[in-house]
Short mmCIF file of C-alpha atoms in Angstrom, two decimals:
data_model
loop_
_atom_site.label_atom_id
_atom_site.label_comp_id
_atom_site.label_asym_id
_atom_site.label_seq_id
_atom_site.Cartn_x
_atom_site.Cartn_y
_atom_site.Cartn_z
CA MET A 1 45.95 78.99 -11.69
CA THR A 2 45.11 76.22 -13.31
CA LEU A 3 47.39 73.20 -11.86
CA ASN A 4 46.80 70.07 -14.03
CA ILE A 5 47.97 66.93 -11.89
CA GLU A 6 48.30 63.37 -13.48
CA GLU A 7 49.73 60.63 -12.02
CA GLU A 8 50.55 58.27 -14.35
CA THR A 9 53.06 55.75 -11.20
CA ALA A 10 51.88 54.92 -7.38
CA ILE A 11 52.04 57.70 -4.96
CA PRO A 12 52.63 56.60 -1.00
CA GLU A 13 49.33 57.10 -0.04
CA ASP A 14 50.92 59.36 3.19
CA LEU A 15 52.62 61.80 0.66
CA ASP A 16 50.15 64.71 -0.09
CA TYR A 17 51.88 65.14 -3.38
CA LYS A 18 48.58 67.97 -4.77
CA LYS A 19 49.51 70.14 -1.79
CA ILE A 20 53.03 69.75 -2.18
CA ILE A 21 53.01 70.69 -5.42
CA ALA A 22 50.99 73.47 -5.42
CA ASP A 23 51.78 75.36 -2.04
CA VAL A 24 55.21 75.61 -4.10
CA VAL A 25 54.34 76.58 -7.31
CA ASP A 26 52.21 79.34 -5.58
CA ALA A 27 55.58 80.30 -3.06
CA ALA A 28 57.38 80.11 -6.73
CA LEU A 29 55.67 82.49 -8.44
CA GLU A 30 55.05 85.03 -5.82
CA PHE A 31 58.66 84.76 -4.84
CA GLU A 32 59.51 85.92 -8.36
CA ASP A 33 56.46 88.20 -8.54
CA CYS A 34 54.90 86.54 -11.82
CA PRO A 35 52.29 89.22 -12.58
CA TYR A 36 50.18 86.88 -14.24
CA GLU A 37 47.63 84.09 -13.07
CA VAL A 38 48.96 80.90 -14.68
CA GLU A 39 48.49 77.66 -16.56
CA LEU A 40 51.16 74.68 -15.27
CA ASN A 41 51.13 71.06 -16.04
CA VAL A 42 52.90 68.68 -13.77
CA ILE A 43 52.57 64.63 -14.20
CA LEU A 44 54.07 62.05 -11.90
CA THR A 45 55.96 58.97 -13.35
CA SER A 46 58.30 56.51 -12.77
CA ASP A 47 62.19 56.54 -13.62
CA GLU A 48 61.05 53.82 -16.58
CA GLU A 49 58.44 56.45 -18.18
CA ILE A 50 60.70 59.05 -17.52
CA ALA A 51 64.10 57.77 -18.93
CA LEU A 52 61.99 57.26 -22.99
CA ILE A 53 60.93 60.86 -22.39
CA ASN A 54 64.66 62.31 -21.81
CA ARG A 55 66.31 59.83 -24.59
CA ASP A 56 63.53 61.21 -26.93
CA TYR A 57 63.68 65.19 -26.05
CA ARG A 58 67.54 64.63 -24.90
CA ASP A 59 69.33 61.92 -25.86
CA ILE A 60 70.32 60.28 -23.30
CA TYR A 61 68.72 57.21 -22.52
CA ARG A 62 68.58 57.06 -18.49
CA PRO A 63 66.04 58.29 -15.56
CA THR A 64 66.27 61.95 -14.51
CA ASP A 65 64.77 63.08 -11.20
CA VAL A 66 62.98 66.46 -13.06
CA LEU A 67 62.54 67.91 -16.53
CA SER A 68 61.15 70.72 -17.34
CA PHE A 69 59.67 72.19 -20.70
CA PRO A 70 58.95 75.87 -20.59
CA MET A 71 56.47 77.86 -22.99
CA VAL A 72 58.40 80.98 -22.43
CA ASP A 73 61.35 82.34 -24.24
CA TYR A 74 62.37 84.91 -21.51
CA VAL A 75 64.90 87.56 -22.47
CA SER A 76 67.01 86.94 -18.73
CA PRO A 77 65.46 84.77 -16.48
CA GLY A 78 62.47 85.61 -14.03
CA ASP A 79 61.96 88.96 -16.27
CA PHE A 80 58.04 88.87 -17.25
CA SER A 81 58.03 92.12 -18.78
CA CYS A 82 59.07 90.34 -22.13
CA LEU A 83 55.68 88.52 -22.55
CA ASP A 84 54.84 92.83 -23.36
CA THR A 85 56.57 92.31 -26.87
CA TYR A 86 55.24 89.05 -28.26
CA GLU A 87 51.27 88.23 -29.67
CA GLU A 88 48.79 87.45 -26.88
CA GLU A 89 48.32 84.17 -27.93
CA ASP A 90 52.13 82.54 -28.05
CA TYR A 91 51.99 82.44 -24.33
CA PHE A 92 48.58 82.79 -23.42
CA ASN A 93 45.91 80.50 -23.42
CA PRO A 94 43.06 82.09 -25.25
CA GLU A 95 40.35 80.36 -23.11
CA THR A 96 41.58 81.48 -19.83
CA GLY A 97 44.42 84.23 -20.37
CA GLU A 98 46.66 82.15 -18.44
CA LEU A 99 50.39 82.24 -19.02
CA MET A 100 51.35 78.54 -20.30
CA LEU A 101 54.57 78.45 -18.62
CA GLY A 102 55.35 74.60 -19.46
CA ASP A 103 55.37 71.59 -18.06
CA ILE A 104 56.97 69.33 -15.19
CA ILE A 105 57.58 65.37 -15.33
CA ILE A 106 59.04 64.12 -11.67
CA SER A 107 60.14 60.62 -11.42
CA MET A 108 58.60 59.85 -7.79
CA ASP A 109 60.79 56.88 -8.24
CA LYS A 110 63.73 59.54 -7.99
CA VAL A 111 61.49 61.04 -5.17
CA LEU A 112 61.97 58.56 -3.02
CA GLU A 113 65.05 57.71 -3.71
CA GLN A 114 66.77 60.52 -3.48
CA ALA A 115 65.41 61.46 -0.42
CA ASP A 116 66.68 58.25 1.60
CA LYS A 117 69.89 59.12 -0.10
CA TYR A 118 70.03 62.95 1.16
CA GLY A 119 68.72 62.39 4.63
CA HIS A 120 65.79 64.16 4.31
CA SER A 121 61.74 64.15 4.01
CA ARG A 122 59.95 62.58 0.61
CA GLU A 123 58.02 65.89 1.36
CA ARG A 124 61.12 68.30 1.13
CA GLU A 125 62.52 66.66 -2.22
CA LEU A 126 59.25 66.80 -3.60
CA GLY A 127 59.28 70.12 -3.27
CA PHE A 128 62.78 70.46 -3.53
CA LEU A 129 62.09 69.34 -7.46
CA VAL A 130 58.73 71.28 -8.00
CA ALA A 131 61.20 74.46 -6.78
CA HIS A 132 64.21 73.57 -9.17
CA SER A 133 61.23 73.09 -11.94
CA MET A 134 60.03 76.35 -11.48
CA LEU A 135 63.16 78.31 -12.04
CA HIS A 136 63.67 76.46 -15.28
CA LEU A 137 60.00 77.72 -16.39
CA PHE A 138 61.43 81.04 -15.74
CA GLY A 139 64.48 80.28 -17.57
CA TYR A 140 66.60 79.81 -15.04
CA ASP A 141 69.33 77.55 -16.06
CA HIS A 142 72.26 76.37 -13.75
CA MET A 143 74.74 75.06 -17.02
CA GLU A 144 78.20 78.16 -15.35
CA PRO A 145 78.87 78.08 -11.68
CA GLU A 146 76.90 81.43 -10.67
CA GLU A 147 73.72 80.36 -12.62
CA ARG A 148 73.97 77.47 -10.24
CA GLU A 149 74.64 79.57 -7.18
CA VAL A 150 71.32 81.60 -8.21
CA MET A 151 68.86 78.80 -9.03
CA GLU A 152 70.36 77.00 -5.54
CA VAL A 153 69.81 80.36 -3.30
CA LYS A 154 66.33 80.68 -4.94
CA GLN A 155 65.63 77.04 -4.18
CA ARG A 156 66.35 77.28 -0.65
CA ASP A 157 64.22 81.13 -0.62
CA ILE A 158 61.37 79.14 -2.09
CA LEU A 159 61.24 76.18 0.11
CA LYS A 160 61.85 78.51 2.67
CA LEU A 161 58.33 80.03 2.56
CA VAL A 162 56.63 76.51 2.11
CA HIS A 163 58.47 75.08 5.50
CA LEU A 164 60.31 72.43 3.40
CA ASN A 165 63.75 73.47 5.07
CA ARG A 166 66.82 70.75 5.22
#
């Protein structure tokens, strides 16, 4: 796996963010039975920067906690068999052969704010946002109540695998 993590903002020194991100990504890949080695980018940024990205890509000019930019067009969520029908160069890095899952952008300001608001640790909040975003990169969504329920159960199960329960 190639996991690129970029820090564009201050991160608390006592937050082992690289381990949390790597552990949750690994757990999500295992949980969804991803049959490929993957490439993934995670950007840790500020409310100000994520608001600009949110404006540019979603026409919503306000900060959000996480944005997901999936690279794969799934026929159904979490079904990697659809990749067999696409041209390899569409979704796989030609140099490494890894599946290019996409990008995750997380507001560290929101991680700190929401951990306090919801009464759990910063580690748990960061892990939750990574798990949530990974599910989006696997094609899941939460626009309908049934979809939301599926994502909530999967998020909980992934976080249990890395001991980041509520």
